[in-house]
Coordinates of C-alpha atoms and ligand atoms in Angstrom, one line a residue:
V1 CA -20.0 13.9 -12.7
R2 CA -20.8 17.4 -14.0
G3 CA -19.9 18.3 -17.5
A4 CA -20.0 14.5 -18.1
P5 CA -23.3 13.6 -18.7
H6 CA -22.7 9.8 -19.3
L7 CA -20.1 9.3 -16.4
S8 CA -21.4 8.4 -13.0
A9 CA -18.4 8.3 -10.5
A10 CA -19.0 6.1 -6.9
N11 CA -16.3 6.1 -3.8
L12 CA -16.9 2.6 -2.6
D13 CA -17.8 2.8 1.5
A14 CA -16.1 -0.8 2.0
S15 CA -18.0 -0.6 5.7
R16 CA -21.6 -0.1 4.5
A17 CA -20.9 -2.2 1.3
F18 CA -20.2 -4.9 4.0
E19 CA -23.3 -4.2 6.5
R20 CA -25.2 -4.8 3.4
W21 CA -23.6 -8.2 2.1
L22 CA -23.6 -9.6 6.2
A23 CA -27.3 -8.3 7.1
P24 CA -29.2 -10.9 4.9
R25 CA -26.5 -13.6 6.1
R26 CA -25.8 -13.0 9.3
D27 CA -28.7 -15.4 11.2
L28 CA -27.5 -18.3 9.0
L29 CA -23.6 -17.9 9.7
A30 CA -24.6 -17.3 13.5
T31 CA -26.5 -21.0 13.2
I32 CA -23.4 -22.5 11.2
A33 CA -21.2 -21.7 13.9
L34 CA -23.8 -22.6 16.8
R35 CA -24.1 -25.9 15.3
G36 CA -20.3 -26.2 14.5
T37 CA -18.5 -25.1 17.8
Y38 CA -19.2 -25.4 21.7
L39 CA -19.4 -21.3 21.0
D40 CA -22.9 -20.0 22.2
D41 CA -24.7 -17.0 21.5
E42 CA -22.5 -14.4 22.7
D43 CA -19.2 -15.6 21.3
V44 CA -21.1 -15.9 17.7
A45 CA -22.1 -12.2 17.9
R46 CA -18.8 -11.3 19.2
L47 CA -17.0 -13.0 16.1
L48 CA -19.4 -11.7 13.7
K49 CA -18.4 -8.0 14.7
L50 CA -15.1 -8.0 14.1
S51 CA -14.6 -5.8 11.1
L52 CA -14.0 -9.0 8.8
P53 CA -10.1 -9.7 7.2
G54 CA -9.6 -8.8 3.9
I55 CA -13.8 -8.3 3.4
D56 CA -13.3 -4.8 1.7
E57 CA -11.2 -6.0 -1.0
V58 CA -13.7 -8.9 -1.4
I59 CA -16.7 -6.8 -0.9
G60 CA -15.2 -4.0 -3.4
L61 CA -15.2 -7.0 -6.0
I62 CA -18.8 -8.3 -5.2
E63 CA -19.6 -4.6 -5.9
I64 CA -17.9 -4.4 -9.3
T65 CA -19.8 -7.4 -9.9
R66 CA -22.9 -5.9 -9.1
M67 CA -22.6 -3.2 -11.0
S68 CA -21.0 -5.2 -13.8
R69 CA -24.0 -7.3 -14.3
A70 CA -26.2 -4.0 -14.3
L71 CA -24.9 -3.8 -17.4
A72 CA -26.3 -7.2 -19.2
G73 CA -29.8 -6.3 -17.9
P74 CA -32.6 -4.8 -20.1
N75 CA -32.4 -1.6 -18.0
A76 CA -28.5 -1.9 -18.6
Q77 CA -27.1 1.4 -16.6
F78 CA -23.7 1.4 -17.4
E79 CA -21.9 -0.2 -20.6
N80 CA -18.4 0.4 -19.2
V81 CA -17.4 0.2 -15.6
V82 CA -13.4 1.7 -14.9
V83 CA -12.1 0.4 -11.5
D84 CA -9.3 2.5 -10.1
T85 CA -7.8 0.3 -8.0
A86 CA -4.4 0.6 -4.9
P87 CA -1.2 0.6 -5.5
T88 CA 0.6 -2.4 -6.5
G89 CA 0.8 -4.5 -3.7
H90 CA -2.1 -4.1 -2.7
T91 CA -3.7 -4.6 -6.5
L92 CA -2.0 -8.0 -6.2
R93 CA -3.7 -8.4 -3.1
L94 CA -7.3 -7.2 -4.4
L95 CA -6.9 -9.7 -6.9
A96 CA -6.2 -12.4 -4.7
A97 CA -9.5 -11.5 -3.2
P98 CA -11.5 -14.4 -4.2
A99 CA -9.3 -16.9 -2.6
L100 CA -10.3 -16.2 0.5
L101 CA -14.2 -16.4 -0.2
G102 CA -13.4 -19.8 -1.0
R103 CA -11.5 -20.1 2.0
V104 CA -14.5 -18.8 4.4
A105 CA -16.5 -21.0 2.9
G106 CA -14.2 -23.5 3.9
V107 CA -13.9 -23.0 7.6
L108 CA -18.3 -22.8 7.4
D109 CA -18.6 -25.9 5.9
N110 CA -15.6 -27.9 8.1
L111 CA -18.1 -26.3 11.1
Q112 CA -21.4 -27.4 9.2
S113 CA -19.9 -31.1 8.5
H114 CA -20.4 -31.6 12.6
H115 CA -24.1 -30.6 12.2
R116 CA -24.3 -33.1 9.0
A117 CA -22.9 -35.8 10.6
V118 CA -25.0 -35.6 13.7
V119 CA -28.6 -35.2 11.7
S120 CA -27.8 -38.0 9.5
A121 CA -26.7 -40.4 12.5
L122 CA -30.2 -39.5 14.1
R123 CA -32.6 -39.4 11.2
G124 CA -30.7 -41.8 8.8
S125 CA -30.6 -39.2 5.8
Y126 CA -29.6 -35.6 5.4
R127 CA -31.5 -33.2 3.6
V128 CA -29.6 -29.6 2.5
D129 CA -30.5 -26.6 4.1
A130 CA -30.4 -23.0 3.9
A131 CA -26.8 -23.1 6.1
D132 CA -25.6 -25.5 3.0
S133 CA -26.9 -23.1 0.4
L134 CA -25.1 -19.8 2.0
I135 CA -21.8 -21.8 1.8
A136 CA -22.5 -23.5 -1.7
D137 CA -22.8 -19.4 -2.6
L138 CA -20.1 -18.5 -1.2
Q139 CA -17.8 -21.1 -2.7
R140 CA -19.4 -19.9 -6.3
E141 CA -19.4 -16.4 -5.7
G142 CA -15.3 -17.2 -4.9
E143 CA -14.9 -18.9 -8.1
E144 CA -17.1 -17.0 -10.4
L145 CA -15.0 -13.5 -9.4
A146 CA -12.3 -15.5 -10.0
A147 CA -13.0 -16.4 -13.2
M148 CA -14.6 -13.3 -13.8
L149 CA -11.0 -11.6 -13.1
R150 CA -9.7 -13.7 -15.9
D151 CA -12.3 -13.5 -18.5
Q152 CA -10.9 -10.9 -21.3
Q153 CA -13.8 -10.7 -22.9
A154 CA -15.5 -9.2 -19.6
G155 CA -12.5 -7.0 -18.4
D156 CA -9.3 -6.3 -19.0
V157 CA -6.7 -4.6 -17.0
T158 CA -4.3 -1.8 -17.9
W159 CA -1.0 -0.9 -15.9
V160 CA 0.2 2.7 -15.5
T161 CA 3.8 3.5 -14.9
L162 CA 6.2 6.2 -14.5
P163 CA 9.1 6.4 -16.9
E164 CA 11.7 5.6 -13.9
P165 CA 14.0 2.5 -12.9
M166 CA 12.1 1.6 -9.9
A167 CA 8.7 2.0 -11.0
L168 CA 9.5 0.3 -14.1
E169 CA 11.1 -2.4 -12.2
E170 CA 8.0 -2.5 -9.7
T171 CA 5.8 -2.8 -13.2
S172 CA 7.8 -5.4 -14.6
D173 CA 7.4 -7.7 -10.9
A174 CA 3.7 -6.7 -10.5
L175 CA 2.7 -8.1 -14.6
A176 CA 5.1 -11.3 -13.8
A177 CA 2.6 -12.0 -10.7
L178 CA -0.5 -11.5 -12.8
D179 CA 0.5 -13.3 -15.8
A180 CA 1.2 -16.2 -13.3
A181 CA -2.3 -15.3 -11.7
G182 CA -3.6 -15.9 -14.9
I183 CA -4.5 -12.0 -15.4
R184 CA -3.8 -10.9 -18.6
V185 CA -2.3 -7.1 -18.9
R186 CA -3.9 -5.7 -22.2
R187 CA -2.2 -2.3 -22.1
L188 CA 0.7 -0.4 -20.2
I189 CA 0.0 3.4 -19.9
V190 CA 3.7 5.4 -19.8
N191 CA 2.8 8.7 -17.6
R192 CA 4.6 11.8 -17.1
V193 CA 6.9 11.3 -20.0
T194 CA 8.8 14.5 -20.8
P195 CA 7.9 15.4 -24.3
A196 CA 9.8 16.1 -27.3
P197 CA 11.0 19.8 -27.7
P198 CA 8.1 22.0 -29.4
K199 CA 9.3 23.3 -33.3
R200 CA 9.4 26.8 -33.1
R201 CA 10.1 28.6 -36.4
S202 CA 12.5 31.9 -35.7
R203 CA 11.3 35.3 -36.4
E204 CA 12.5 37.0 -39.4
G205 CA 15.3 35.0 -40.0
G206 CA 16.7 35.7 -36.8
P207 CA 17.8 32.9 -33.8
P208 CA 15.1 30.4 -32.7
P209 CA 13.6 31.2 -29.3
S210 CA 14.9 29.0 -26.5
V211 CA 12.2 26.2 -26.0
D212 CA 14.3 23.6 -24.7
C213 CA 16.8 23.4 -21.7
Q214 CA 19.5 21.5 -20.1
W215 CA 17.1 20.2 -17.4
C216 CA 14.2 18.8 -20.3
Q217 CA 17.3 17.4 -22.0
A218 CA 18.7 15.6 -19.1
R219 CA 15.1 14.0 -18.0
R220 CA 14.5 12.7 -21.8
R221 CA 17.8 10.7 -21.4
F222 CA 17.1 10.0 -18.0
E223 CA 13.8 8.5 -19.1
A224 CA 14.9 6.5 -22.0
R225 CA 18.0 4.8 -20.5
A226 CA 15.4 3.7 -18.1
M227 CA 13.1 2.4 -20.5
A228 CA 15.1 0.9 -22.9
P229 CA 16.7 -2.2 -20.4
A230 CA 12.9 -2.6 -19.1
F231 CA 11.9 -3.4 -22.4
A232 CA 15.2 -5.7 -24.1
A233 CA 14.5 -9.0 -25.0
S234 CA 16.8 -10.4 -22.5
P235 CA 15.6 -10.2 -18.8
L236 CA 16.4 -7.1 -16.2
R237 CA 18.9 -7.6 -13.6
R238 CA 18.0 -9.6 -10.5
G239 CA 16.0 -12.1 -12.9
R240 CA 13.3 -9.4 -13.7
P241 CA 11.3 -10.8 -16.7
S242 CA 11.5 -8.0 -19.6
L243 CA 8.3 -5.9 -20.6
R244 CA 8.7 -6.9 -24.1
R245 CA 5.7 -9.1 -24.0
G246 CA 4.8 -9.0 -27.8
P247 CA 2.3 -7.2 -29.6
Q248 CA -0.5 -8.1 -26.7
L249 CA 0.6 -5.4 -24.7
E250 CA -0.7 -2.2 -26.0
L251 CA 2.3 0.8 -25.3
L252 CA 0.7 3.9 -24.8
A253 CA 2.3 7.6 -23.3
L254 CA 1.1 10.5 -21.6
P255 CA 3.2 13.2 -21.8
D256 CA 4.1 14.9 -18.4
L257 CA 1.5 17.7 -18.4
P258 CA 3.3 21.6 -16.7
K259 CA -0.3 21.2 -14.6
E260 CA -1.6 18.4 -13.4
P261 CA -5.3 17.6 -14.7
R262 CA -7.9 18.0 -12.8
G263 CA -11.8 18.8 -13.8
V264 CA -13.7 17.2 -16.7
A265 CA -12.0 20.0 -19.3
A266 CA -8.4 19.5 -18.6
L267 CA -8.6 15.2 -17.8
R268 CA -10.6 15.1 -21.6
D269 CA -7.5 17.4 -23.0
A270 CA -5.1 15.2 -21.1
A271 CA -6.9 11.8 -22.5
G272 CA -6.7 13.5 -26.2
L273 CA -2.7 13.2 -25.5
I274 CA -2.2 9.4 -24.6
Q275 CA -0.2 8.0 -27.8
P276 CA 0.9 5.1 -29.1
W277 CA 4.3 5.0 -27.7
Q278 CA 7.4 3.2 -29.1
V279 CA 10.7 2.5 -26.5
P280 CA 13.0 4.9 -27.3
A281 CA 16.3 4.2 -28.7
K282 CA 19.2 3.4 -25.5
A283 CA 20.9 7.2 -24.6
P284 CA 24.5 7.7 -23.6
P285 CA 25.0 8.1 -20.1
L286 CA 24.6 11.6 -18.4
A287 CA 27.5 13.4 -18.0
R288 CA 26.4 14.7 -14.6
R289 CA 23.5 15.7 -12.5
V290 CA 21.2 18.4 -13.2
R291 CA 19.6 19.5 -9.8
A292 CA 16.7 22.0 -10.0
R293 CA 17.9 25.6 -8.0
L294 CA 15.1 26.2 -5.0
K295 CA 15.2 30.1 -4.0
G296 CA 15.0 32.5 -1.1
T297 CA 14.4 29.8 1.2
S298 CA 16.5 28.6 4.6
A299 CA 18.3 24.9 5.2
A300 CA 16.4 22.3 6.6
T301 CA 18.7 21.4 9.1
D302 CA 17.4 19.9 12.5
F303 CA 13.6 19.2 11.6
L304 CA 14.0 15.8 12.5
S305 CA 15.3 15.7 16.1
G306 CA 13.4 14.5 18.8
A307 CA 11.8 11.5 18.1
S308 CA 13.3 8.0 17.6
W309 CA 11.2 6.2 15.6
L310 CA 10.3 8.3 12.6
L311 CA 7.8 6.7 9.9
F312 CA 8.2 7.5 6.3
G313 CA 4.8 7.3 4.4
G314 CA 3.7 9.1 1.0
K315 CA 2.0 7.5 -2.5
G316 CA 3.8 5.7 -4.4
G317 CA 6.2 7.7 -7.1
V318 CA 6.4 10.7 -4.6
G319 CA 10.4 9.4 -3.9
K320 CA 9.4 8.4 -0.2
T321 CA 12.4 5.5 -0.2
T322 CA 14.5 8.1 -1.4
C323 CA 13.7 10.4 1.3
A324 CA 13.8 7.9 4.1
A325 CA 17.4 7.1 2.6
A326 CA 18.8 10.7 2.9
A327 CA 17.2 11.2 6.1
A328 CA 18.4 8.5 8.0
L329 CA 22.4 9.0 6.6
D330 CA 21.8 12.8 7.8
L331 CA 20.8 11.4 11.1
A332 CA 23.6 9.3 10.9
T333 CA 26.1 11.3 11.2
D334 CA 26.0 11.9 15.3
R335 CA 23.3 9.4 16.4
R336 CA 23.0 5.2 15.7
V337 CA 20.3 4.4 13.2
L338 CA 18.6 1.9 12.2
L339 CA 16.8 2.3 8.8
V340 CA 13.9 -0.3 8.2
S341 CA 12.0 -1.4 5.3
T342 CA 8.5 -3.2 5.9
D343 CA 7.2 -2.3 2.2
P344 CA 6.5 -6.1 0.7
A345 CA 8.3 -3.5 -2.4
H346 CA 11.5 -3.3 -0.9
S347 CA 13.5 -0.6 -2.9
L348 CA 15.7 0.9 -0.1
G349 CA 18.4 -1.8 -2.0
D350 CA 17.5 -0.1 -5.8
V351 CA 18.2 3.6 -3.6
F352 CA 21.7 2.0 -2.2
G353 CA 22.7 0.3 -5.0
A354 CA 23.6 -3.0 -2.6
A355 CA 21.2 -5.9 -1.4
F356 CA 20.0 -5.6 1.9
G357 CA 18.1 -8.5 3.9
D358 CA 17.1 -9.6 7.3
D359 CA 20.2 -8.9 9.4
P360 CA 20.8 -5.2 9.8
R361 CA 24.1 -4.1 7.8
R362 CA 26.2 -1.1 6.5
V363 CA 25.8 0.9 3.4
P364 CA 28.3 0.5 1.4
G365 CA 30.7 3.8 1.5
G366 CA 28.2 5.0 4.0
P367 CA 28.8 6.4 7.8
K368 CA 29.7 3.4 10.1
N369 CA 26.6 5.0 12.4
L370 CA 23.8 3.6 9.7
L371 CA 22.5 -0.3 9.4
V372 CA 19.8 -1.4 6.9
R373 CA 17.1 -3.6 7.4
E374 CA 14.4 -4.9 5.1
I375 CA 12.1 -7.3 7.0
D376 CA 10.6 -9.9 5.0
A377 CA 6.9 -9.4 6.2
T378 CA 5.9 -12.4 4.8
A379 CA 8.9 -15.0 6.0
E380 CA 7.8 -13.6 9.7
M381 CA 3.8 -14.6 9.3
A382 CA 4.3 -17.9 8.1
R383 CA 6.6 -18.6 11.3
F384 CA 3.9 -16.9 13.5
R385 CA 1.2 -19.1 11.8
Q386 CA 3.1 -22.3 12.1
K387 CA 3.2 -21.5 16.4
Y388 CA -0.6 -20.7 15.9
V389 CA -1.4 -24.1 14.3
A390 CA 1.0 -26.1 16.5
A391 CA -0.4 -24.8 19.9
V392 CA -4.1 -24.9 18.4
D393 CA -3.2 -28.8 17.6
E394 CA -1.3 -29.2 21.2
A395 CA -4.5 -27.6 22.5
F396 CA -6.9 -29.9 21.3
A397 CA -4.8 -32.9 21.5
R398 CA -6.1 -33.2 25.0
I399 CA -9.7 -33.2 24.4
A400 CA -11.0 -36.7 24.4
R401 CA -14.4 -36.3 23.0
S402 CA -14.4 -35.5 19.4
A403 CA -13.9 -31.5 18.7
G404 CA -12.8 -31.5 15.0
G405 CA -15.1 -28.6 14.0
D406 CA -13.5 -26.6 17.2
Q407 CA -10.2 -27.5 16.0
A408 CA -10.6 -26.8 12.5
A409 CA -12.0 -23.5 13.2
F410 CA -9.5 -22.4 15.7
R411 CA -6.7 -23.8 13.2
E412 CA -8.0 -21.6 9.8
L413 CA -9.0 -18.4 12.2
I414 CA -5.4 -17.7 11.7
D415 CA -5.7 -17.3 7.6
L416 CA -8.8 -15.4 8.4
A417 CA -6.6 -12.3 10.7
P418 CA -7.0 -9.2 9.2
P419 CA -4.5 -8.8 5.6
G420 CA -1.7 -6.6 6.7
I421 CA -1.1 -8.8 10.2
D422 CA 2.3 -9.9 8.6
E423 CA 3.7 -6.4 8.6
V424 CA 1.9 -5.3 11.9
I425 CA 4.0 -8.2 13.4
A426 CA 6.9 -7.2 11.7
I427 CA 6.6 -3.7 12.6
A428 CA 5.8 -4.3 16.1
E429 CA 9.2 -6.2 16.3
V430 CA 10.7 -3.0 15.1
A431 CA 8.8 -0.6 18.1
E432 CA 10.0 -3.3 20.7
A433 CA 13.5 -2.6 19.7
L434 CA 13.2 1.2 20.6
A435 CA 11.7 -0.5 24.0
E436 CA 14.9 -2.3 24.8
S437 CA 17.3 -1.2 27.1
P438 CA 20.1 -0.1 26.6
S439 CA 19.1 0.4 22.9
R440 CA 21.3 -0.4 20.2
H441 CA 19.5 2.4 18.1
D442 CA 19.1 6.3 19.0
V443 CA 16.6 6.6 15.8
I444 CA 14.9 4.0 13.6
V445 CA 13.9 5.1 10.2
T446 CA 11.0 3.0 8.8
D447 CA 10.2 3.4 4.9
A448 CA 6.5 2.2 5.1
A449 CA 4.2 1.0 2.0
P450 CA 2.2 4.1 0.1
T451 CA -0.2 5.9 1.4
G452 CA -3.7 4.4 2.1
H453 CA -1.5 1.5 2.9
A454 CA 0.3 2.9 5.5
L455 CA -3.0 4.2 7.4
R456 CA -4.3 0.7 7.4
L457 CA -0.9 -0.7 8.4
L458 CA -1.2 2.0 11.6
Q459 CA -5.6 1.4 12.2
T460 CA -4.7 -2.6 11.9
P461 CA -3.1 -3.1 15.1
A462 CA -6.2 -2.2 17.2
L463 CA -8.7 -4.6 14.4
L464 CA -5.8 -6.9 15.6
R465 CA -5.9 -6.8 18.9
D466 CA -10.1 -7.1 19.0
W467 CA -9.1 -10.2 17.0
T468 CA -7.1 -11.6 19.5
Q469 CA -9.0 -10.5 22.1
A470 CA -12.2 -12.0 20.6
L471 CA -9.9 -15.3 20.2
M472 CA -9.2 -15.1 24.3
A473 CA -12.3 -14.6 25.2
I474 CA -13.6 -17.5 23.4
L475 CA -10.9 -20.0 24.4
L476 CA -11.6 -18.8 28.1
K477 CA -15.1 -20.8 28.0
Y478 CA -12.8 -23.8 26.1
H479 CA -10.2 -23.1 29.7
E480 CA -12.5 -26.0 31.0
I481 CA -11.9 -28.9 28.0
V482 CA -8.4 -27.9 26.8
G483 CA -6.4 -25.6 29.5
A484 CA -5.0 -22.3 28.8
G485 CA -1.4 -23.9 27.9
T486 CA 0.5 -22.7 24.6
L487 CA -2.3 -20.9 22.5
A488 CA -3.1 -18.8 25.3
A489 CA 0.3 -17.5 25.8
L490 CA 1.0 -16.9 21.9
L491 CA -2.3 -14.8 21.9
V492 CA -1.6 -13.3 25.5
Q493 CA 1.6 -12.0 23.8
L494 CA 0.6 -10.6 20.5
S495 CA -2.3 -8.8 22.1
K496 CA 0.4 -6.9 24.6
R497 CA 3.2 -6.6 21.5
L498 CA -0.2 -4.9 19.9
R499 CA -0.8 -2.7 22.6
G500 CA 2.6 -1.8 23.1
L501 CA 2.8 -0.6 19.4
Q502 CA 0.0 1.1 19.6
A503 CA 1.4 3.2 22.9
V504 CA 4.5 4.0 21.0
L505 CA 2.6 5.2 18.2
A506 CA 0.5 7.6 20.0
D507 CA 3.8 9.2 21.6
P508 CA 5.1 12.2 20.1
A509 CA 8.2 11.9 22.1
K510 CA 8.4 8.6 20.6
A511 CA 6.9 8.3 17.0
R512 CA 6.5 10.7 14.2
F513 CA 5.1 10.4 10.9
V514 CA 7.0 12.0 8.2
I515 CA 4.9 13.1 5.0
V516 CA 6.7 12.3 1.5
T517 CA 4.7 14.2 -1.1
R518 CA 4.4 16.3 -4.1
A519 CA 3.4 19.8 -5.3
A520 CA 0.7 19.2 -7.2
A521 CA -2.9 18.8 -6.8
V522 CA -3.8 15.0 -6.0
P523 CA -0.7 14.3 -3.7
V524 CA -1.4 17.9 -1.6
A525 CA -4.9 16.9 -1.3
E526 CA -4.2 13.5 0.0
T527 CA -1.7 14.7 2.6
E528 CA -4.1 16.9 4.2
G529 CA -6.5 14.1 4.1
L530 CA -3.7 11.9 5.4
I531 CA -2.9 14.7 8.0
V532 CA -6.3 14.3 9.4
S533 CA -6.7 10.6 9.4
L534 CA -3.6 10.5 11.3
R535 CA -4.4 13.1 13.6
A536 CA -7.7 10.6 14.9
L537 CA -5.6 8.0 15.1
G538 CA -3.3 10.0 17.7
I539 CA -0.1 9.8 15.7
A540 CA 2.0 12.5 15.6
V541 CA 3.0 14.4 12.1
G542 CA 6.5 15.4 12.6
A543 CA 7.0 16.8 8.6
V544 CA 5.7 17.3 5.5
I545 CA 8.3 17.1 2.9
V546 CA 7.6 18.2 -0.8
N547 CA 9.9 16.1 -3.4
A548 CA 11.1 16.5 -6.6
V549 CA 10.5 20.5 -6.6
G550 CA 11.5 22.7 -9.6
A551 CA 12.8 22.0 -13.2
G552 CA 14.5 23.8 -15.8
E553 CA 14.6 27.4 -17.5
C554 CA 12.8 26.6 -20.8
P555 CA 9.0 27.7 -21.0
R556 CA 7.5 24.4 -20.6
C557 CA 9.7 24.1 -17.0
R558 CA 8.8 27.7 -16.1
A559 CA 5.3 26.9 -16.4
I560 CA 5.7 23.6 -14.2
R561 CA 7.6 25.4 -11.2
R562 CA 4.6 27.9 -11.3
A563 CA 1.6 25.4 -10.6
Q564 CA 4.2 24.0 -7.8
S565 CA 4.4 27.3 -6.4
E566 CA 0.7 27.2 -6.5
E567 CA 0.0 23.7 -4.9
I568 CA 2.6 24.8 -2.2
A569 CA 1.2 27.7 -1.5
R570 CA -2.1 25.9 -0.5
L571 CA -0.5 22.9 1.0
G572 CA 1.3 25.5 3.3
R573 CA -2.5 26.6 3.9
A574 CA -4.4 24.0 4.9
L575 CA -1.6 23.2 7.4
R576 CA -1.7 26.6 9.3
V577 CA -5.6 25.8 9.2
L578 CA -4.9 22.6 10.8
R579 CA -2.3 23.8 13.0
V580 CA -4.8 26.3 14.5
I581 CA -6.9 22.8 14.7
R582 CA -4.5 21.1 16.3
G583 CA -3.4 23.7 18.6
R584 CA -0.4 23.7 21.5
E585 CA 1.2 20.4 20.2
G586 CA 3.3 22.1 17.7
A587 CA 4.3 22.9 13.7
Y588 CA 4.5 20.7 10.9
A589 CA 8.1 21.5 9.2
I590 CA 7.5 22.1 5.6
I591 CA 10.4 21.1 3.8
E592 CA 11.6 21.2 -0.1
A593 CA 13.2 18.6 -1.4
P594 CA 14.7 19.7 -5.2
A595 CA 14.3 17.5 -8.0
E596 CA 17.4 15.9 -9.4
V597 CA 17.9 14.4 -13.2
P598 CA 18.9 11.3 -12.4
P599 CA 17.2 11.0 -8.8
P600 CA 19.8 10.8 -6.2
H601 CA 21.3 7.1 -6.1
G602 CA 24.1 5.8 -3.8
A603 CA 25.0 7.2 0.0
A604 CA 27.5 9.9 -1.4
A605 CA 24.3 11.2 -4.3
L606 CA 22.2 11.4 -1.3
Q607 CA 23.9 12.9 1.6
Q608 CA 24.8 15.5 -1.1
W609 CA 21.3 15.8 -2.1
R610 CA 20.3 16.0 1.4
T611 CA 22.6 19.1 2.0
S612 CA 20.0 21.1 -0.6
W613 CA 16.8 20.4 1.1
R614 CA 15.1 23.7 2.5
Q615 CA 12.9 24.6 5.1
I616 CA 10.0 26.7 4.0
S617 CA 7.6 26.9 7.0
Ligands
ZN1 ZN1 12.7 22.7 -19.2

């Protein structure tokens, strides 16, 4: 990193890292598969070509260990390795990755056991070979990774959150999940805390210059009200555990900076501002909402019309769920709307202040045309898995000769399916609801998981179809032995669903992506990247909503507004360039949604807030 001589940075390329890992092991893995099943060279090559499920997480961890090991050696290259992980749900998955290595080892061991039995029977004894060593290595590597994550001497976890109720509730859930997995979080950093007003002396005995404003005061009170209960001794509502974890959890805060720090100098300054943090005293509620005023722009009315499926996506903390909820309420004034969340961290309930579940339900105080559903993707996946395992067992029950290795391998292939299969199966069902005739909904609005994850979710149908088709191709070879049966039918159905989902996503008259972002450098850069990736996937972008624009009137607030204007202008320029490349397909609407303290909550406040959105291009 230029300007920081002791710092090196790397973006992990998961597919290259995986290839580096696989290359020396490919032949042995093929040998094990050939020994353990009826698969031939061609089948095995096909399976090994599949992008292996969850492998980026595992490889990520292996790469981190590789770098950490380099620390201990005599030619230690680094003394510290800092890992920036993906958002919450994804991080929890990363930490579960070592278990996947164990499962892979288990599948391989099952396959190899058939070979061991045959060799022992023929020769009267069995000697461990290279294939056995590979299996043992995988097992060991998984255990070492798991141990490393829990070893507090080797590393520690810092959790970063925002002083807002939803972020704090998510943090509380995540910390509880990590704690249950035996992983201790040592540090909690609360980012973007509104600073205390600067103390400025009045000049020559006159009145002190204005250094604070209504906006900043409201923000401080809102943050204090969000944080006090999260750290209270008694549990949060809905059984969420308190964040007060005694002296082991170091609490730090970074103040909200007018301009997002970018570059070595700005980041160094920001690091210097990280301070030990005290939980604020409980503050009285705000008398009324404070909304930032947007100037010189026109009302954003029907920028969402024309598509029957709107997928809202954006990075965590940008207010994606709030925007999706407000848009759905607005659409429901004259259309029948279904608002669906597939994000494992459901937050529609928090936004509307009501509980939702798998059955579509009306919003308290909302229009009768709007139904809300929170899909439980994990439960959906569990049902699919059950059907799959039953079908495998049924197929193999018909085989007279022992095919234990194959049966076990087929059974376990479901556990090796690409991660995100649960959300894709759930979302494929949503896509099917669109094709129903007569359709129960005019528009479906989905609140997808955060950016990286949403992209992956959209890429997964293709991966998953490769996986399904590889299974089916292999199954065809077994046709003589096991018959097509339920298993084939199940796989054909899944493949069809995925093809349907891909077709709907690629049709701009049906599906459009709405990106929610913030007027800051990193989110804006990510938005550009997201648009490019979506286009590569053939998915149309309908609009970019820049959320939480504006602030108050004090010097700090004016500096915030200036920095935001610069970023929005940069976003506009980037989108114009993209539009030129994009050609006749049409324009992206850029929408500004004003910042509000506290953020809009409940149907009435959301509807009111929606009327103040402005279209700026
Ligand atoms: Zn202010």
